[in-house]
Amino acid sequence: MKWMPLSDRWRERLQWIVDVIVKDWPWKTIALLLAVFIFFNIRQSISYTQTLNLSIETELDTGGLSLKGFEPNTVRVTFRGSESEIRRLSVRGSEPPRVRLRLNQPPPGSTSLSVPISAENLIYEGDLRIVSIVPKAVVAQFDRTETRYLNIDLPTIRGTSGMERVKVSLEPSYVEISGPSERLNDLVERSVNLSTEELDITGRNESFTTALRVQPPDTRSSWVLRPETVMASVEIIQNEVSRSFSSLPVKIVQSQEGQQLKAVPSHVDVVVNGAPEEISTIDASSVLVIANPAIEKDTNFPIEMKVDVLLPHNRRIKEVTVTPSLIQLYPKELPKVEVQEEEMDETK
């Protein structure tokens, strides 16, 4: 058996590798460039980042101390993901990411506690990855618990049409609140009232009663509210006025080639109901009464129909009444023209 020198075997292997690379090199070059292009496109599509300052939510074990706040009170988190996932973080109405910590009471004699923060403490939606969390830990500060009573402001009303008056009363109008002594005493000294969630009356026309959740003074401290909800009695009073427009002419819409028509009566009265600030600004010349008949060859006259009333745009109008409610359309009589023919002698 004859053995080849080691250098010759390596030379043959190297030549084989070179032959494999060189063979069909144009196609291999195109495939390599395509692979690189796809790689960087995929990497770019999933490598968008966004950094947010997140507030801290807490769950505190019961005990003699209340949470006063954190130092710092926000956490700076950088997310990585696709373009669509990153954009969703800024979409109004979507649930924002947040930090939630589970806290125990500090050791006896202590009023602070260092709390580490990791990705497990982050609550967010979508397929996102956590790039960084700054800081890695926050200091929870505690204070002795006190209990006071605070009044509640009337809720912010949403969904009004501008054509009603809304009266709201709360029962009870105050709540018992327990929390950190220093923060609570500051609220009492400044006569700060608590607020509730918004009151939505969209589509409501009649009075009703609903429960509203009372909002704590802030989210950085631990607060206990008793009760957590209050009953809101909502009285809706329709607020509208009427305005009359007398003897408005009826305008008939018809083609130039069609038979000319006349309306009987030719003038009508219009009454408009709506918001006072809108009704008062309507000019009589801007109110148009239109009759738009459908005329066929075999149409029998008179035509009895309702008219349309056109009002200026952007008017909050509730109701429009026309008197009389129906008009009649007749063919308009055209003036007769007599033509006298003169006989002329023709000269042959």
Tab-separated table of C-alpha atoms in Angstrom:
chain	number	residue	atom	x	y	z
A	1	MET	CA	0.000	0.000	0.000
A	2	LYS	CA	1.397	3.324	-1.101
A	3	TRP	CA	0.726	6.366	1.087
A	4	MET	CA	0.437	9.817	-0.416
A	5	PRO	CA	2.453	12.554	1.252
A	6	LEU	CA	0.363	14.678	3.651
A	7	SER	CA	1.013	17.845	1.676
A	8	ASP	CA	-0.309	16.231	-1.512
A	9	ARG	CA	-3.541	15.170	0.164
A	10	TRP	CA	-4.171	18.667	1.483
A	11	ARG	CA	-3.369	20.059	-1.943
A	12	GLU	CA	-5.980	17.750	-3.530
A	13	ARG	CA	-8.615	18.690	-0.954
A	14	LEU	CA	-7.944	22.367	-1.455
A	15	GLN	CA	-8.209	21.936	-5.211
A	16	TRP	CA	-11.516	20.111	-4.751
A	17	ILE	CA	-12.902	22.954	-2.646
A	18	VAL	CA	-11.792	25.506	-5.245
A	19	ASP	CA	-13.431	23.478	-8.021
A	20	VAL	CA	-16.715	23.306	-6.090
A	21	ILE	CA	-16.678	27.068	-5.525
A	22	VAL	CA	-15.763	27.961	-9.070
A	23	LYS	CA	-18.251	25.581	-10.682
A	24	ASP	CA	-21.422	27.470	-11.731
A	25	TRP	CA	-20.048	30.535	-9.951
A	26	PRO	CA	-22.518	33.049	-11.576
A	27	TRP	CA	-25.540	31.239	-10.166
A	28	LYS	CA	-23.921	30.787	-6.790
A	29	THR	CA	-23.045	34.499	-6.673
A	30	ILE	CA	-26.667	35.457	-7.445
A	31	ALA	CA	-27.955	33.043	-4.780
A	32	LEU	CA	-25.526	34.472	-2.230
A	33	LEU	CA	-26.546	38.066	-2.960
A	34	LEU	CA	-30.212	37.107	-2.763
A	35	ALA	CA	-29.684	35.389	0.581
A	36	VAL	CA	-27.891	38.460	1.955
A	37	PHE	CA	-30.678	40.736	0.710
A	38	ILE	CA	-33.394	38.576	2.328
A	39	PHE	CA	-31.427	38.361	5.580
A	40	PHE	CA	-31.084	42.112	5.983
A	41	ASN	CA	-34.738	42.728	5.021
A	42	ILE	CA	-35.982	40.241	7.598
A	43	ARG	CA	-33.654	41.677	10.199
A	44	GLN	CA	-34.859	45.192	9.468
A	45	SER	CA	-38.543	44.201	9.639
A	46	ILE	CA	-38.147	42.731	13.135
A	47	SER	CA	-35.587	45.172	14.509
A	48	TYR	CA	-37.667	48.263	15.217
A	49	THR	CA	-37.267	49.608	18.749
A	50	GLN	CA	-39.131	52.053	20.955
A	51	THR	CA	-38.400	53.276	24.458
A	52	LEU	CA	-41.231	54.124	26.869
A	53	ASN	CA	-41.406	55.502	30.401
A	54	LEU	CA	-43.794	53.182	32.232
A	55	SER	CA	-45.656	53.834	35.459
A	56	ILE	CA	-45.585	51.294	38.258
A	57	GLU	CA	-48.637	49.407	39.519
A	58	THR	CA	-48.490	47.654	42.872
A	59	GLU	CA	-50.139	44.939	44.901
A	60	LEU	CA	-49.304	45.505	48.567
A	61	ASP	CA	-49.765	43.038	51.375
A	62	THR	CA	-51.948	44.316	54.180
A	63	GLY	CA	-50.149	45.677	57.208
A	64	GLY	CA	-49.500	48.770	59.281
A	65	LEU	CA	-47.787	50.774	56.514
A	66	SER	CA	-49.023	52.203	53.231
A	67	LEU	CA	-46.985	52.692	50.082
A	68	LYS	CA	-45.955	56.327	49.703
A	69	GLY	CA	-44.295	56.015	46.295
A	70	PHE	CA	-41.238	54.848	44.381
A	71	GLU	CA	-37.862	56.356	43.699
A	72	PRO	CA	-37.738	56.720	40.756
A	73	ASN	CA	-41.484	56.586	40.053
A	74	THR	CA	-41.152	55.444	36.410
A	75	VAL	CA	-39.202	52.730	34.630
A	76	ARG	CA	-37.598	53.249	31.207
A	77	VAL	CA	-38.124	50.152	29.035
A	78	THR	CA	-36.927	49.585	25.457
A	79	PHE	CA	-38.947	47.183	23.298
A	80	ARG	CA	-37.897	45.476	20.059
A	81	GLY	CA	-40.228	43.999	17.448
A	82	SER	CA	-41.692	44.281	13.997
A	83	GLU	CA	-42.825	47.634	12.639
A	84	SER	CA	-46.501	46.828	13.197
A	85	GLU	CA	-45.924	45.682	16.792
A	86	ILE	CA	-43.887	48.794	17.627
A	87	ARG	CA	-46.505	51.093	16.085
A	88	ARG	CA	-49.206	49.428	18.170
A	89	LEU	CA	-47.502	50.765	21.302
A	90	SER	CA	-48.482	54.309	20.269
A	91	VAL	CA	-52.012	53.619	18.992
A	92	ARG	CA	-54.628	55.565	20.926
A	93	GLY	CA	-57.084	53.272	22.702
A	94	SER	CA	-54.734	50.291	22.931
A	95	GLU	CA	-53.664	48.990	26.329
A	96	PRO	CA	-50.290	50.607	27.182
A	97	PRO	CA	-47.470	48.512	28.667
A	98	ARG	CA	-47.040	48.795	32.417
A	99	VAL	CA	-44.952	47.544	35.326
A	100	ARG	CA	-46.686	45.577	38.070
A	101	LEU	CA	-44.908	44.801	41.342
A	102	ARG	CA	-45.977	42.584	44.198
A	103	LEU	CA	-44.786	44.165	47.469
A	104	ASN	CA	-44.455	42.838	50.952
A	105	GLN	CA	-44.402	44.972	54.075
A	106	PRO	CA	-40.891	46.288	54.837
A	107	PRO	CA	-38.920	44.827	57.753
A	108	PRO	CA	-39.835	46.158	61.220
A	109	GLY	CA	-38.367	49.615	61.831
A	110	SER	CA	-37.787	50.260	58.105
A	111	THR	CA	-39.747	52.598	55.809
A	112	SER	CA	-38.140	51.629	52.499
A	113	LEU	CA	-37.625	48.501	50.438
A	114	SER	CA	-35.503	47.834	47.336
A	115	VAL	CA	-37.532	46.028	44.680
A	116	PRO	CA	-35.840	44.420	41.636
A	117	ILE	CA	-37.541	44.740	38.230
A	118	SER	CA	-37.303	42.123	35.492
A	119	ALA	CA	-39.138	41.235	32.288
A	120	GLU	CA	-41.540	39.122	34.368
A	121	ASN	CA	-42.881	42.327	35.947
A	122	LEU	CA	-43.816	43.846	32.567
A	123	ILE	CA	-47.345	43.538	31.193
A	124	TYR	CA	-47.722	44.196	27.470
A	125	GLU	CA	-49.489	42.914	24.368
A	126	GLY	CA	-48.018	41.596	21.128
A	127	ASP	CA	-44.868	39.757	20.104
A	128	LEU	CA	-42.255	42.070	21.594
A	129	ARG	CA	-38.841	41.505	23.133
A	130	ILE	CA	-37.347	43.443	26.028
A	131	VAL	CA	-34.034	45.091	25.126
A	132	SER	CA	-33.346	46.966	28.361
A	133	ILE	CA	-34.916	48.002	31.664
A	134	VAL	CA	-33.599	51.091	33.458
A	135	PRO	CA	-33.266	51.019	36.416
A	136	LYS	CA	-33.015	47.368	37.367
A	137	ALA	CA	-34.485	48.135	40.799
A	138	VAL	CA	-36.581	50.832	42.470
A	139	VAL	CA	-36.915	51.852	46.102
A	140	ALA	CA	-40.420	51.600	47.565
A	141	GLN	CA	-41.058	54.181	50.290
A	142	PHE	CA	-43.627	53.567	53.025
A	143	ASP	CA	-45.468	55.687	55.582
A	144	ARG	CA	-47.880	54.992	58.402
A	145	THR	CA	-51.499	54.567	57.353
A	146	GLU	CA	-54.156	57.182	58.127
A	147	THR	CA	-57.851	57.382	57.280
A	148	ARG	CA	-59.728	60.536	56.260
A	149	TYR	CA	-62.839	61.589	54.343
A	150	LEU	CA	-62.672	63.360	50.968
A	151	ASN	CA	-65.466	64.834	48.853
A	152	ILE	CA	-66.086	63.734	45.267
A	153	ASP	CA	-66.368	66.112	42.315
A	154	LEU	CA	-69.211	65.710	39.839
A	155	PRO	CA	-68.161	63.558	36.870
A	156	THR	CA	-67.084	64.763	33.451
A	157	ILE	CA	-69.973	64.182	31.024
A	158	ARG	CA	-69.341	62.697	27.590
A	159	GLY	CA	-71.725	62.187	24.666
A	160	THR	CA	-73.911	65.293	24.960
A	161	SER	CA	-75.665	66.510	21.807
A	162	GLY	CA	-75.868	70.135	22.941
A	163	MET	CA	-79.670	70.010	22.957
A	164	GLU	CA	-80.097	69.011	26.608
A	165	ARG	CA	-79.195	70.064	30.121
A	166	VAL	CA	-77.770	67.388	32.412
A	167	LYS	CA	-78.009	67.419	36.200
A	168	VAL	CA	-75.994	64.862	38.188
A	169	SER	CA	-76.058	64.036	41.892
A	170	LEU	CA	-73.832	61.492	43.658
A	171	GLU	CA	-74.733	59.202	46.531
A	172	PRO	CA	-72.670	59.278	48.653
A	173	SER	CA	-70.891	62.517	47.787
A	174	TYR	CA	-67.778	61.591	49.805
A	175	VAL	CA	-65.704	58.469	50.531
A	176	GLU	CA	-63.506	57.170	53.302
A	177	ILE	CA	-59.905	56.930	52.123
A	178	SER	CA	-56.906	55.262	53.765
A	179	GLY	CA	-53.342	55.831	52.626
A	180	PRO	CA	-49.887	57.157	53.492
A	181	SER	CA	-50.102	59.799	56.215
A	182	GLU	CA	-47.983	62.524	54.598
A	183	ARG	CA	-49.706	62.307	51.206
A	184	LEU	CA	-53.195	62.136	52.745
A	185	ASN	CA	-52.672	65.128	55.036
A	186	ASP	CA	-51.424	67.157	52.067
A	187	LEU	CA	-54.637	66.368	50.147
A	188	VAL	CA	-56.773	67.422	53.119
A	189	GLU	CA	-54.875	70.678	53.640
A	190	ARG	CA	-55.284	71.607	49.952
A	191	SER	CA	-58.993	70.606	50.005
A	192	VAL	CA	-58.480	68.262	47.063
A	193	ASN	CA	-61.595	66.388	45.915
A	194	LEU	CA	-61.592	62.959	44.326
A	195	SER	CA	-62.923	62.349	40.832
A	196	THR	CA	-64.876	59.545	39.198
A	197	GLU	CA	-64.717	57.887	35.825
A	198	GLU	CA	-66.420	59.699	32.928
A	199	LEU	CA	-70.203	59.666	32.665
A	200	ASP	CA	-71.272	58.639	29.152
A	201	ILE	CA	-74.785	59.717	28.104
A	202	THR	CA	-74.423	58.952	24.388
A	203	GLY	CA	-77.863	58.135	22.959
A	204	ARG	CA	-79.620	58.849	26.256
A	205	ASN	CA	-82.841	60.885	26.201
A	206	GLU	CA	-84.316	59.997	29.589
A	207	SER	CA	-83.083	60.211	33.166
A	208	PHE	CA	-81.255	57.188	34.595
A	209	THR	CA	-79.061	55.950	37.460
A	210	THR	CA	-75.654	54.323	37.109
A	211	ALA	CA	-72.637	53.326	39.206
A	212	LEU	CA	-69.368	55.231	38.782
A	213	ARG	CA	-65.947	54.084	39.970
A	214	VAL	CA	-64.115	56.550	42.236
A	215	GLN	CA	-60.563	57.319	41.107
A	216	PRO	CA	-57.733	57.339	43.668
A	217	PRO	CA	-55.686	60.563	44.044
A	218	ASP	CA	-52.753	59.002	42.158
A	219	THR	CA	-51.389	55.643	41.057
A	220	ARG	CA	-47.970	55.803	42.702
A	221	SER	CA	-49.275	55.341	46.269
A	222	SER	CA	-51.438	52.634	47.798
A	223	TRP	CA	-54.979	53.823	48.545
A	224	VAL	CA	-58.030	52.077	49.948
A	225	LEU	CA	-61.408	53.646	49.112
A	226	ARG	CA	-64.648	52.793	50.881
A	227	PRO	CA	-66.889	52.587	48.920
A	228	GLU	CA	-65.067	52.085	45.598
A	229	THR	CA	-68.150	53.097	43.576
A	230	VAL	CA	-70.900	55.687	44.028
A	231	MET	CA	-74.360	55.933	42.483
A	232	ALA	CA	-74.947	58.765	40.028
A	233	SER	CA	-78.519	59.986	39.468
A	234	VAL	CA	-78.640	61.613	36.030
A	235	GLU	CA	-81.477	63.943	35.044
A	236	ILE	CA	-81.642	64.822	31.335
A	237	ILE	CA	-83.694	67.893	30.444
A	238	GLN	CA	-84.249	68.537	26.767
A	239	ASN	CA	-83.214	72.071	25.942
A	240	GLU	CA	-84.745	73.316	22.700
A	241	VAL	CA	-86.663	76.228	21.208
A	242	SER	CA	-88.969	76.699	18.232
A	243	ARG	CA	-88.759	79.295	15.507
A	244	SER	CA	-91.331	79.974	12.785
A	245	PHE	CA	-90.668	81.050	9.221
A	246	SER	CA	-93.899	82.247	7.606
A	247	SER	CA	-94.944	82.297	3.974
A	248	LEU	CA	-91.875	80.713	2.404
A	249	PRO	CA	-92.163	80.199	-1.383
A	250	VAL	CA	-92.241	76.659	-2.761
A	251	LYS	CA	-89.582	76.094	-5.400
A	252	ILE	CA	-90.370	73.348	-7.931
A	253	VAL	CA	-87.481	71.337	-9.319
A	254	GLN	CA	-88.119	70.240	-12.913
A	255	SER	CA	-86.329	70.028	-16.236
A	256	GLN	CA	-86.424	72.827	-18.760
A	257	GLU	CA	-88.075	70.578	-21.334
A	258	GLY	CA	-90.788	69.280	-19.004
A	259	GLN	CA	-94.241	70.661	-18.463
A	260	GLN	CA	-94.234	73.797	-16.328
A	261	LEU	CA	-95.942	73.340	-12.944
A	262	LYS	CA	-97.350	75.533	-10.215
A	263	ALA	CA	-97.786	74.779	-6.508
A	264	VAL	CA	-101.017	75.207	-4.563
A	265	PRO	CA	-100.503	76.740	-2.097
A	266	SER	CA	-97.462	78.516	-3.465
A	267	HIS	CA	-96.201	79.440	0.039
A	268	VAL	CA	-95.963	77.406	3.259
A	269	ASP	CA	-95.095	77.985	6.919
A	270	VAL	CA	-92.067	76.221	8.471
A	271	VAL	CA	-91.409	75.637	12.200
A	272	VAL	CA	-87.902	74.531	13.253
A	273	ASN	CA	-87.082	72.984	16.676
A	274	GLY	CA	-83.526	72.673	17.963
A	275	ALA	CA	-80.722	74.070	20.090
A	276	PRO	CA	-81.310	77.755	20.989
A	277	GLU	CA	-77.837	78.938	19.998
A	278	GLU	CA	-78.266	77.354	16.569
A	279	ILE	CA	-81.903	78.226	15.863
A	280	SER	CA	-81.323	81.917	16.559
A	281	THR	CA	-78.643	82.197	13.866
A	282	ILE	CA	-80.739	80.863	10.959
A	283	ASP	CA	-81.509	83.501	8.349
A	284	ALA	CA	-84.936	83.257	6.712
A	285	SER	CA	-83.432	83.670	3.238
A	286	SER	CA	-81.330	80.523	3.767
A	287	VAL	CA	-84.382	78.283	4.377
A	288	LEU	CA	-85.447	76.660	1.098
A	289	VAL	CA	-88.699	74.772	0.503
A	290	ILE	CA	-88.304	72.355	-2.414
A	291	ALA	CA	-90.828	70.250	-4.348
A	292	ASN	CA	-89.172	67.610	-6.491
A	293	PRO	CA	-91.911	65.672	-8.354
A	294	ALA	CA	-91.377	62.633	-10.551
A	295	ILE	CA	-93.235	63.421	-13.781
A	296	GLU	CA	-94.099	60.677	-16.253
A	297	LYS	CA	-95.966	60.895	-19.571
A	298	ASP	CA	-99.098	59.360	-18.071
A	299	THR	CA	-99.001	61.374	-14.813
A	300	ASN	CA	-102.429	62.520	-13.668
A	301	PHE	CA	-102.801	65.959	-12.163
A	302	PRO	CA	-103.008	67.335	-9.591
A	303	ILE	CA	-100.005	65.715	-7.841
A	304	GLU	CA	-100.203	65.690	-4.050
A	305	MET	CA	-96.844	65.515	-2.289
A	306	LYS	CA	-94.705	66.593	0.676
A	307	VAL	CA	-92.011	69.218	0.315
A	308	ASP	CA	-88.395	69.104	1.482
A	309	VAL	CA	-86.950	71.821	3.697
A	310	LEU	CA	-83.254	72.631	3.231
A	311	LEU	CA	-81.498	74.345	6.133
A	312	PRO	CA	-77.943	75.682	6.444
A	313	HIS	CA	-75.258	73.097	7.129
A	314	ASN	CA	-73.900	72.271	10.603
A	315	ARG	CA	-77.207	73.059	12.317
A	316	ARG	CA	-78.316	70.985	15.291
A	317	ILE	CA	-81.951	70.641	14.326
A	318	LYS	CA	-84.271	68.186	16.040
A	319	GLU	CA	-87.522	68.609	14.103
A	320	VAL	CA	-88.924	70.522	11.110
A	321	THR	CA	-92.693	70.969	10.629
A	322	VAL	CA	-94.329	72.262	7.436
A	323	THR	CA	-97.890	73.691	7.251
A	324	PRO	CA	-99.744	72.564	5.263
A	325	SER	CA	-98.064	69.159	5.282
A	326	LEU	CA	-99.075	68.461	1.637
A	327	ILE	CA	-99.200	70.626	-1.455
A	328	GLN	CA	-100.667	70.045	-4.906
A	329	LEU	CA	-98.970	70.568	-8.230
A	330	TYR	CA	-100.893	71.645	-11.347
A	331	PRO	CA	-99.806	72.315	-14.904
A	332	LYS	CA	-99.074	75.970	-15.339
A	333	GLU	CA	-101.280	77.645	-17.917
A	334	LEU	CA	-99.205	79.310	-20.599
A	335	PRO	CA	-100.402	82.616	-22.065
A	336	LYS	CA	-102.157	82.269	-25.419
A	337	VAL	CA	-100.622	84.050	-28.372
A	338	GLU	CA	-102.909	84.836	-31.321
A	339	VAL	CA	-101.279	84.744	-34.688
A	340	GLN	CA	-103.084	86.421	-37.586
A	341	GLU	CA	-102.318	85.089	-40.974
A	342	GLU	CA	-102.533	87.543	-43.822
A	343	GLU	CA	-103.517	86.294	-47.173
A	344	MET	CA	-101.290	87.605	-49.867
A	345	ASP	CA	-101.958	87.561	-53.518
A	346	GLU	CA	-99.405	85.724	-55.446
A	347	THR	CA	-98.411	87.201	-58.725
A	348	LYS	CA	-98.207	84.640	-61.297
